[in-house]
Amino acid sequence: MASLPPVPEAKGNQVDVPPCLLSPAFTPPSTPGTRTPGRSTEPATSSASEQNAVVQPTLLEELPKVKCQVRARIPRNGGGEIFLHLYTNNIDNKEHLAIVFGDVIRSRSLDAPQENETEMVRMTRGAYTGRLYPGRTSSAALSPNQVVQPPENPIPLVRIHSECYTGETAWSARCDCGEQLDEAARLMTLEGNGVVVYLRQEGRGIGLAEKLKAYNLQDLGNDTVTANLLLRHPADARSYGLATAILQDLGLSMIRLLTNNPIKVAAVEGPNKEIKVAERVPMVPLAWKGLKGGVSGEEVDNYLKTKIHRMGHLLPDLGL
Ligand SMILES: Nc1nc2c(ncn2[C@@H]2O[C@H](COP(=O)(O)OP(=O)(O)OP(=O)(O)O)[C@@H](O)[C@H]2O)c(=O)[nH]1
C-alpha cells in the first residue's frame, strides 16, 4: 500500500503543495460564483512545489444576477421568527438562501410586480407586507396593528455563511460552523434586524463527498488545508459574488459583517464596491470566551489553529 506523503511545511502564507492523491481534480465545476470573485481553478500538479493557501480574491466586472423566487415566515424554535428568502441565479442551479431578521429588509426582485399576477399569487410567493392571516385578500395592506419599526442600528449585521452539513446538521465538533450560525441568529434577534446569506458552497466549495474524504485525510494526520491540497482542490474554492448580489437585492449598501475571514470582507464588497463593509464584527468561539453552548475540543481547536496560521483568519491565537 502506498504511504501518504509527509505533511508540508507552511512558510507564512506559502505552502508546499503535496503530491496529489487523485487525478483529475474533483472540485465541483459548478461551484457557485466561480466567475466573481474567483480563485485559480488550476488543480495542484504533483510537480508544483508551492502555492498560496491564502489568495486575494479577484473581482470580475459584473455581479451575477439573482432573483428571489419565494419568501416565507419561519417561527423559530425557542422564540422569534425569520423570513426565509429563496434565490435563483444565472451562474449555477443551486437554491441559495437569505435568512432575514426583522421587517425592514425587503427583496427588490421579490416585491417587483409580475405580469398578470393576482393578489393570491403575490401572497403565495411571499410578496406581501406585514403578516398573512386567514382571509387576507391584499398583499400590500398592513392591518392597523402592523407597524414596521425602524431598527436601532441602521447598519445591519450580516453573516455570509457557507453550507456545512456536518457542523450544522450532523453535530460535528470538527468545526465551529453550527455555533457560528446560532450565534449570528442570536445577535440578529437581539438587534431585530440582519441577514444571514446562506451559500450552497459546502466544504469551502469542494462539496460534501470531497469534504468527507478530506476528513479522512485529517484523521490520517493532515490539517484542513493540506487535506484539500492532497485531493487537488484549492485550500478554499469559494467565492462571494452571489452574496454581494443578494445583499444588493435586499437593498443593503452598508453592512457590519460577522466574520474572521479577511478574504470575505474584501470579496463581498464586490467589483464596484456595491456593498461597503462599515465594520468587521469578529466571531470568537464561545468556549474561548469562557461561555457555554459552543463547540469545544482538540479537533475544533486544530481546525481554528489552521485557519489562523495558514488561512490568515483574524482570531487571537491564544497559544493554540
Ligand atoms: N474542505 C473543508 N471544508 C470544511 C471543513 N470544515 C468546515 N468546512 C467548510 O468550511 C466552510 C465554513 O465556512 P464559514 O462558516 O463561512 O467560515 P469561514 O469563511 O471559514 O470564516 P468565518 O466567516 O470567519 O466563519 C463551510 O463550507 C464548511 O462546510 C474541512 O475540514 N474541510
CSV table of C-alpha atoms and ligand atoms in Angstrom, one decimal:
chain,number,residue,atom,x,y,z
A,1,MET,CA,0.0,0.0,0.0
A,2,ALA,CA,1.3,3.5,-0.9
A,3,SER,CA,2.2,5.6,2.1
A,4,LEU,CA,1.0,9.1,2.5
A,5,PRO,CA,3.3,12.0,1.6
A,6,PRO,CA,4.7,14.0,4.5
A,7,VAL,CA,2.7,17.0,5.8
A,8,PRO,CA,4.1,20.1,4.1
A,9,GLU,CA,5.7,23.0,5.9
A,10,ALA,CA,3.9,26.4,5.9
A,11,LYS,CA,6.1,29.4,5.1
A,12,GLY,CA,4.0,32.4,6.0
A,13,ASN,CA,1.1,32.4,3.6
A,14,GLN,CA,3.0,30.0,1.3
A,15,VAL,CA,2.6,26.3,1.5
A,16,ASP,CA,4.3,23.4,-0.2
A,17,VAL,CA,1.7,21.5,-2.3
A,18,PRO,CA,1.9,17.8,-1.5
A,19,PRO,CA,1.7,15.3,-4.3
A,20,CYS,CA,-2.0,14.8,-5.1
A,21,LEU,CA,-3.7,11.5,-4.3
A,22,LEU,CA,-6.3,11.7,-7.1
A,23,SER,CA,-6.4,12.7,-10.7
A,24,PRO,CA,-8.2,14.6,-12.1
A,25,ALA,CA,-9.3,17.1,-9.5
A,26,PHE,CA,-12.9,16.8,-8.4
A,27,THR,CA,-13.7,20.3,-7.3
A,28,PRO,CA,-17.3,20.7,-8.5
A,29,PRO,CA,-17.3,22.7,-11.7
A,30,SER,CA,-20.5,24.4,-10.7
A,31,THR,CA,-19.0,25.9,-7.5
A,32,PRO,CA,-21.2,29.0,-7.1
A,33,GLY,CA,-19.9,32.2,-8.3
A,34,THR,CA,-16.6,30.9,-9.6
A,35,ARG,CA,-16.5,33.7,-12.0
A,36,THR,CA,-16.8,36.5,-9.5
A,37,PRO,CA,-14.7,36.8,-7.5
A,38,GLY,CA,-12.8,33.7,-8.2
A,39,ARG,CA,-9.7,31.8,-7.3
A,40,SER,CA,-7.4,30.0,-9.7
A,41,THR,CA,-9.2,26.8,-10.8
A,42,GLU,CA,-5.9,25.2,-11.8
A,43,PRO,CA,-5.5,22.0,-9.9
A,44,ALA,CA,-2.4,21.4,-8.0
A,45,THR,CA,0.0,19.3,-10.0
A,46,SER,CA,2.3,16.8,-8.5
A,47,SER,CA,5.3,18.7,-9.9
A,48,ALA,CA,4.2,22.1,-8.4
A,49,SER,CA,6.2,22.9,-5.4
A,50,GLU,CA,4.5,25.9,-3.9
A,51,GLN,CA,1.1,27.6,-3.9
A,52,ASN,CA,-0.6,30.3,-1.8
A,53,ALA,CA,-3.0,28.9,0.8
A,54,VAL,CA,-4.2,32.5,1.2
A,55,VAL,CA,-5.2,34.1,-2.1
A,56,GLN,CA,-6.6,37.5,-2.5
A,57,PRO,CA,-10.0,37.5,-4.3
A,58,THR,CA,-10.0,38.6,-7.9
A,59,LEU,CA,-13.2,40.5,-8.7
A,60,LEU,CA,-14.9,40.4,-12.1
A,61,GLU,CA,-16.5,43.4,-13.6
A,62,GLU,CA,-20.1,42.1,-13.3
A,63,LEU,CA,-22.0,40.6,-10.4
A,64,PRO,CA,-24.2,37.5,-11.1
A,65,LYS,CA,-27.9,38.1,-11.5
A,66,VAL,CA,-30.1,36.9,-8.6
A,67,LYS,CA,-33.8,36.7,-8.2
A,68,CYS,CA,-35.8,36.0,-5.0
A,69,GLN,CA,-38.4,33.4,-6.0
A,70,VAL,CA,-40.2,33.0,-2.8
A,71,ARG,CA,-40.2,34.2,0.8
A,72,ALA,CA,-41.9,32.7,3.9
A,73,ARG,CA,-42.1,33.4,7.6
A,74,ILE,CA,-40.5,30.8,9.8
A,75,PRO,CA,-41.4,30.8,13.5
A,76,ARG,CA,-38.2,29.9,15.4
A,77,ASN,CA,-37.9,27.1,17.8
A,78,GLY,CA,-37.1,29.0,21.0
A,79,GLY,CA,-38.8,32.2,20.1
A,80,GLY,CA,-38.9,34.9,17.4
A,81,GLU,CA,-39.3,34.4,13.7
A,82,ILE,CA,-37.3,35.0,10.5
A,83,PHE,CA,-38.2,35.4,6.8
A,84,LEU,CA,-36.5,32.8,4.6
A,85,HIS,CA,-35.8,34.0,1.1
A,86,LEU,CA,-35.0,31.5,-1.7
A,87,TYR,CA,-32.9,32.8,-4.6
A,88,THR,CA,-32.1,31.5,-8.0
A,89,ASN,CA,-29.3,33.0,-10.2
A,90,ASN,CA,-27.7,32.9,-13.6
A,91,ILE,CA,-24.5,31.1,-12.7
A,92,ASP,CA,-25.5,27.9,-11.0
A,93,ASN,CA,-28.6,25.9,-10.4
A,94,LYS,CA,-28.4,25.9,-6.6
A,95,GLU,CA,-31.0,27.4,-4.2
A,96,HIS,CA,-29.1,30.0,-2.2
A,97,LEU,CA,-30.9,31.5,0.8
A,98,ALA,CA,-31.2,34.7,2.7
A,99,ILE,CA,-32.4,34.5,6.3
A,100,VAL,CA,-33.8,37.9,7.1
A,101,PHE,CA,-34.4,39.1,10.7
A,102,GLY,CA,-36.9,41.9,11.2
A,103,ASP,CA,-39.5,43.5,9.0
A,104,VAL,CA,-37.4,46.3,7.4
A,105,ILE,CA,-35.2,44.5,4.9
A,106,ARG,CA,-37.0,43.5,1.8
A,107,SER,CA,-36.1,41.9,-1.6
A,108,ARG,CA,-36.4,44.2,-4.6
A,109,SER,CA,-36.8,41.2,-7.0
A,110,LEU,CA,-39.5,39.6,-4.9
A,111,ASP,CA,-41.5,42.7,-4.5
A,112,ALA,CA,-41.4,43.7,-8.2
A,113,PRO,CA,-44.8,43.1,-9.7
A,114,GLN,CA,-45.1,40.2,-12.1
A,115,GLU,CA,-47.2,40.3,-15.2
A,116,ASN,CA,-50.9,39.4,-14.7
A,117,GLU,CA,-50.3,38.1,-11.2
A,118,THR,CA,-53.3,38.0,-8.8
A,119,GLU,CA,-53.1,39.1,-5.2
A,120,MET,CA,-53.3,35.5,-4.2
A,121,VAL,CA,-50.2,34.6,-6.3
A,122,ARG,CA,-48.3,37.6,-4.8
A,123,MET,CA,-49.1,36.5,-1.2
A,124,THR,CA,-48.3,32.8,-2.0
A,125,ARG,CA,-44.8,33.7,-3.2
A,126,GLY,CA,-44.3,35.9,-0.2
A,127,ALA,CA,-44.5,39.4,-1.7
A,128,TYR,CA,-46.7,40.8,1.0
A,129,THR,CA,-46.1,43.3,3.8
A,130,GLY,CA,-46.8,42.6,7.4
A,131,ARG,CA,-48.2,39.2,8.3
A,132,LEU,CA,-50.6,36.9,6.5
A,133,TYR,CA,-53.7,35.9,8.3
A,134,PRO,CA,-56.7,33.8,7.3
A,135,GLY,CA,-59.0,35.7,4.9
A,136,ARG,CA,-56.4,38.3,3.9
A,137,THR,CA,-57.0,39.4,0.3
A,138,SER,CA,-54.4,42.1,-0.4
A,139,SER,CA,-50.6,41.7,-0.5
A,140,ALA,CA,-50.0,45.4,0.2
A,141,ALA,CA,-52.2,46.5,3.1
A,142,LEU,CA,-50.9,46.5,6.6
A,143,SER,CA,-53.5,45.9,9.3
A,144,PRO,CA,-53.7,48.8,11.8
A,145,ASN,CA,-51.7,46.9,14.5
A,146,GLN,CA,-48.9,46.1,12.0
A,147,VAL,CA,-46.3,48.9,12.1
A,148,VAL,CA,-42.8,48.5,10.7
A,149,GLN,CA,-40.4,49.7,13.4
A,150,PRO,CA,-37.0,51.1,12.1
A,151,PRO,CA,-34.1,49.2,13.7
A,152,GLU,CA,-32.0,50.9,16.3
A,153,ASN,CA,-28.7,50.4,14.4
A,154,PRO,CA,-29.3,51.5,10.7
A,155,ILE,CA,-26.3,49.4,9.5
A,156,PRO,CA,-27.5,45.8,9.6
A,157,LEU,CA,-25.4,42.9,10.9
A,158,VAL,CA,-24.7,40.4,8.0
A,159,ARG,CA,-23.3,36.9,8.1
A,160,ILE,CA,-22.2,35.2,4.9
A,161,HIS,CA,-22.3,31.6,5.8
A,162,SER,CA,-21.2,28.6,3.6
A,163,GLU,CA,-23.1,25.4,3.9
A,164,CYS,CA,-21.7,22.9,6.4
A,165,TYR,CA,-23.9,19.8,6.6
A,166,THR,CA,-21.6,18.2,9.2
A,167,GLY,CA,-21.4,21.1,11.5
A,168,GLU,CA,-25.0,22.3,11.2
A,169,THR,CA,-26.9,19.0,11.0
A,170,ALA,CA,-24.6,16.1,11.9
A,171,TRP,CA,-23.4,17.7,15.2
A,172,SER,CA,-19.8,17.7,14.2
A,173,ALA,CA,-17.2,19.0,16.7
A,174,ARG,CA,-14.6,19.2,14.0
A,175,CYS,CA,-15.6,22.8,13.1
A,176,ASP,CA,-17.5,25.8,14.6
A,177,CYS,CA,-19.9,26.3,11.7
A,178,GLY,CA,-23.1,25.3,13.6
A,179,GLU,CA,-22.1,27.6,16.5
A,180,GLN,CA,-21.4,30.5,14.2
A,181,LEU,CA,-24.8,30.2,12.6
A,182,ASP,CA,-26.5,30.1,16.0
A,183,GLU,CA,-24.5,33.0,17.3
A,184,ALA,CA,-25.3,35.1,14.2
A,185,ALA,CA,-29.0,34.3,14.7
A,186,ARG,CA,-28.8,35.3,18.4
A,187,LEU,CA,-27.1,38.6,17.6
A,188,MET,CA,-29.6,39.5,14.8
A,189,THR,CA,-32.5,38.6,17.0
A,190,LEU,CA,-31.2,40.9,19.7
A,191,GLU,CA,-30.9,43.7,17.2
A,192,GLY,CA,-34.2,42.8,15.5
A,193,ASN,CA,-32.5,43.2,12.1
A,194,GLY,CA,-30.0,41.5,10.0
A,195,VAL,CA,-29.3,38.9,7.2
A,196,VAL,CA,-27.6,35.5,7.1
A,197,VAL,CA,-26.8,34.8,3.4
A,198,TYR,CA,-26.6,31.1,3.3
A,199,LEU,CA,-24.5,30.0,0.3
A,200,ARG,CA,-24.6,26.5,-1.0
A,201,GLN,CA,-20.8,26.1,-1.2
A,202,GLU,CA,-20.4,23.1,1.1
A,203,GLY,CA,-16.9,22.2,2.2
A,204,ARG,CA,-15.4,25.5,1.2
A,205,GLY,CA,-16.7,24.9,-2.3
A,206,ILE,CA,-15.5,21.3,-2.8
A,207,GLY,CA,-18.8,19.6,-2.0
A,208,LEU,CA,-19.7,17.1,0.8
A,209,ALA,CA,-18.2,14.0,-0.8
A,210,GLU,CA,-14.8,15.6,-1.1
A,211,LYS,CA,-15.1,17.2,2.4
A,212,LEU,CA,-15.6,13.7,3.8
A,213,LYS,CA,-12.5,12.4,2.0
A,214,ALA,CA,-10.7,15.4,3.5
A,215,TYR,CA,-11.9,14.4,7.0
A,216,ASN,CA,-10.4,11.0,6.5
A,217,LEU,CA,-7.1,12.6,5.4
A,218,GLN,CA,-7.3,14.8,8.5
A,219,ASP,CA,-7.7,11.7,10.6
A,220,LEU,CA,-4.5,10.4,8.9
A,221,GLY,CA,-2.6,13.4,10.3
A,222,ASN,CA,-3.1,16.3,7.8
A,223,ASP,CA,-4.7,19.7,8.6
A,224,THR,CA,-7.7,21.0,6.7
A,225,VAL,CA,-5.6,23.0,4.2
A,226,THR,CA,-3.2,20.1,3.4
A,227,ALA,CA,-6.2,17.6,3.2
A,228,ASN,CA,-7.8,19.8,0.4
A,229,LEU,CA,-4.5,20.1,-1.4
A,230,LEU,CA,-3.9,16.4,-1.3
A,231,LEU,CA,-7.2,16.0,-3.1
A,232,ARG,CA,-6.1,18.5,-5.7
A,233,HIS,CA,-8.6,21.2,-4.5
A,234,PRO,CA,-7.7,24.7,-3.6
A,235,ALA,CA,-7.4,25.3,0.2
A,236,ASP,CA,-10.6,27.4,-0.3
A,237,ALA,CA,-12.7,27.1,-3.5
A,238,ARG,CA,-15.4,29.6,-2.6
A,239,SER,CA,-16.5,32.9,-4.0
A,240,TYR,CA,-18.9,35.6,-2.8
A,241,GLY,CA,-20.3,37.4,-5.9
A,242,LEU,CA,-23.7,35.8,-5.2
A,243,ALA,CA,-23.7,37.1,-1.7
A,244,THR,CA,-22.9,40.6,-2.9
A,245,ALA,CA,-25.8,40.3,-5.5
A,246,ILE,CA,-28.2,39.0,-2.9
A,247,LEU,CA,-27.3,41.8,-0.4
A,248,GLN,CA,-27.8,44.3,-3.2
A,249,ASP,CA,-31.2,42.8,-4.0
A,250,LEU,CA,-32.1,43.2,-0.3
A,251,GLY,CA,-31.3,46.9,-0.6
A,252,LEU,CA,-28.2,46.9,1.5
A,253,SER,CA,-25.3,49.1,0.6
A,254,MET,CA,-23.6,49.3,4.0
A,255,ILE,CA,-23.2,46.3,6.4
A,256,ARG,CA,-21.5,45.1,9.5
A,257,LEU,CA,-20.0,41.8,8.6
A,258,LEU,CA,-19.7,38.9,11.1
A,259,THR,CA,-16.6,37.1,10.1
A,260,ASN,CA,-12.9,36.4,11.0
A,261,ASN,CA,-12.1,35.8,7.3
A,262,PRO,CA,-10.4,38.8,5.7
A,263,ILE,CA,-11.0,37.4,2.2
A,264,LYS,CA,-14.7,37.5,2.8
A,265,VAL,CA,-14.6,41.2,3.7
A,266,ALA,CA,-12.7,42.1,0.5
A,267,ALA,CA,-14.8,39.8,-1.7
A,268,VAL,CA,-18.3,40.8,-0.5
A,269,GLU,CA,-17.7,44.4,-1.3
A,270,GLY,CA,-18.0,43.5,-4.9
A,271,PRO,CA,-16.2,44.6,-8.1
A,272,ASN,CA,-17.5,48.2,-7.9
A,273,LYS,CA,-17.8,48.4,-4.1
A,274,GLU,CA,-21.5,47.7,-4.4
A,275,ILE,CA,-21.5,46.9,-0.7
A,276,LYS,CA,-19.5,48.7,1.9
A,277,VAL,CA,-18.3,46.8,5.0
A,278,ALA,CA,-18.6,49.5,7.6
A,279,GLU,CA,-17.3,47.2,10.4
A,280,ARG,CA,-16.0,43.6,10.7
A,281,VAL,CA,-17.5,42.0,13.7
A,282,PRO,CA,-15.3,39.1,14.9
A,283,MET,CA,-16.8,35.7,15.7
A,284,VAL,CA,-14.8,34.5,18.7
A,285,PRO,CA,-15.7,30.9,19.7
A,286,LEU,CA,-17.9,30.9,22.8
A,287,ALA,CA,-15.6,28.4,24.5
A,288,TRP,CA,-12.7,30.9,24.1
A,289,LYS,CA,-14.8,33.5,25.9
A,290,GLY,CA,-15.5,31.1,28.8
A,291,LEU,CA,-19.1,30.8,27.7
A,292,LYS,CA,-21.2,27.6,27.5
A,293,GLY,CA,-23.2,26.4,24.5
A,294,GLY,CA,-20.5,26.3,21.8
A,295,VAL,CA,-18.3,23.6,20.3
A,296,SER,CA,-15.0,22.7,22.1
A,297,GLY,CA,-12.3,20.1,22.0
A,298,GLU,CA,-9.0,19.3,20.3
A,299,GLU,CA,-10.4,18.8,16.8
A,300,VAL,CA,-12.1,22.2,16.6
A,301,ASP,CA,-9.0,23.9,18.1
A,302,ASN,CA,-6.9,22.3,15.4
A,303,TYR,CA,-9.4,23.5,12.8
A,304,LEU,CA,-9.2,27.0,14.1
A,305,LYS,CA,-5.4,26.9,14.5
A,306,THR,CA,-5.1,26.1,10.8
A,307,LYS,CA,-7.5,28.9,9.9
A,308,ILE,CA,-5.3,31.3,11.9
A,309,HIS,CA,-1.8,30.1,10.8
A,310,ARG,CA,-2.5,29.0,7.2
A,311,MET,CA,-5.6,30.9,6.1
A,312,GLY,CA,-4.9,34.3,7.7
A,313,HIS,CA,-8.1,34.3,9.8
A,314,LEU,CA,-8.3,37.2,12.3
A,315,LEU,CA,-8.7,35.5,15.6
A,316,PRO,CA,-6.5,35.7,18.7
A,317,ASP,CA,-4.1,32.8,18.7
A,318,LEU,CA,-4.4,32.1,22.5
A,319,GLY,CA,-1.4,29.8,22.2
A,320,LEU,CA,-3.1,27.2,20.0
B,1,LIG,N1,-12.8,21.4,2.9
B,1,LIG,C1,-13.2,21.5,4.1
B,1,LIG,N2,-14.2,22.4,4.4
B,1,LIG,C2,-14.6,22.5,5.7
B,1,LIG,C3,-14.0,21.8,6.7
B,1,LIG,N3,-14.6,22.1,7.9
B,1,LIG,C4,-15.6,23.0,7.6
B,1,LIG,N4,-15.6,23.2,6.2
B,1,LIG,C5,-16.4,24.2,5.4
B,1,LIG,O1,-15.9,25.5,5.7
B,1,LIG,C6,-16.9,26.4,5.4
B,1,LIG,C7,-17.0,27.3,6.7
B,1,LIG,O2,-17.4,28.5,6.2
B,1,LIG,P1,-17.8,29.8,7.0
B,1,LIG,O3,-18.6,29.4,8.2
B,1,LIG,O4,-18.3,30.7,6.0
B,1,LIG,O5,-16.4,30.3,7.6
B,1,LIG,P2,-15.1,31.0,7.1
B,1,LIG,O6,-15.1,31.5,5.8
B,1,LIG,O7,-14.1,30.0,7.3
B,1,LIG,O8,-14.9,32.2,8.1
B,1,LIG,P3,-15.8,32.9,9.1
B,1,LIG,O9,-16.7,33.9,8.4
B,1,LIG,O10,-14.8,33.6,10.0
B,1,LIG,O11,-16.5,31.9,9.9
B,1,LIG,C8,-18.2,25.6,5.2
B,1,LIG,O12,-18.5,25.5,3.8
B,1,LIG,C9,-17.8,24.2,5.8
B,1,LIG,O13,-18.5,23.2,5.1
B,1,LIG,C10,-13.0,20.9,6.4
B,1,LIG,O14,-12.4,20.2,7.3
B,1,LIG,N5,-12.6,20.8,5.1
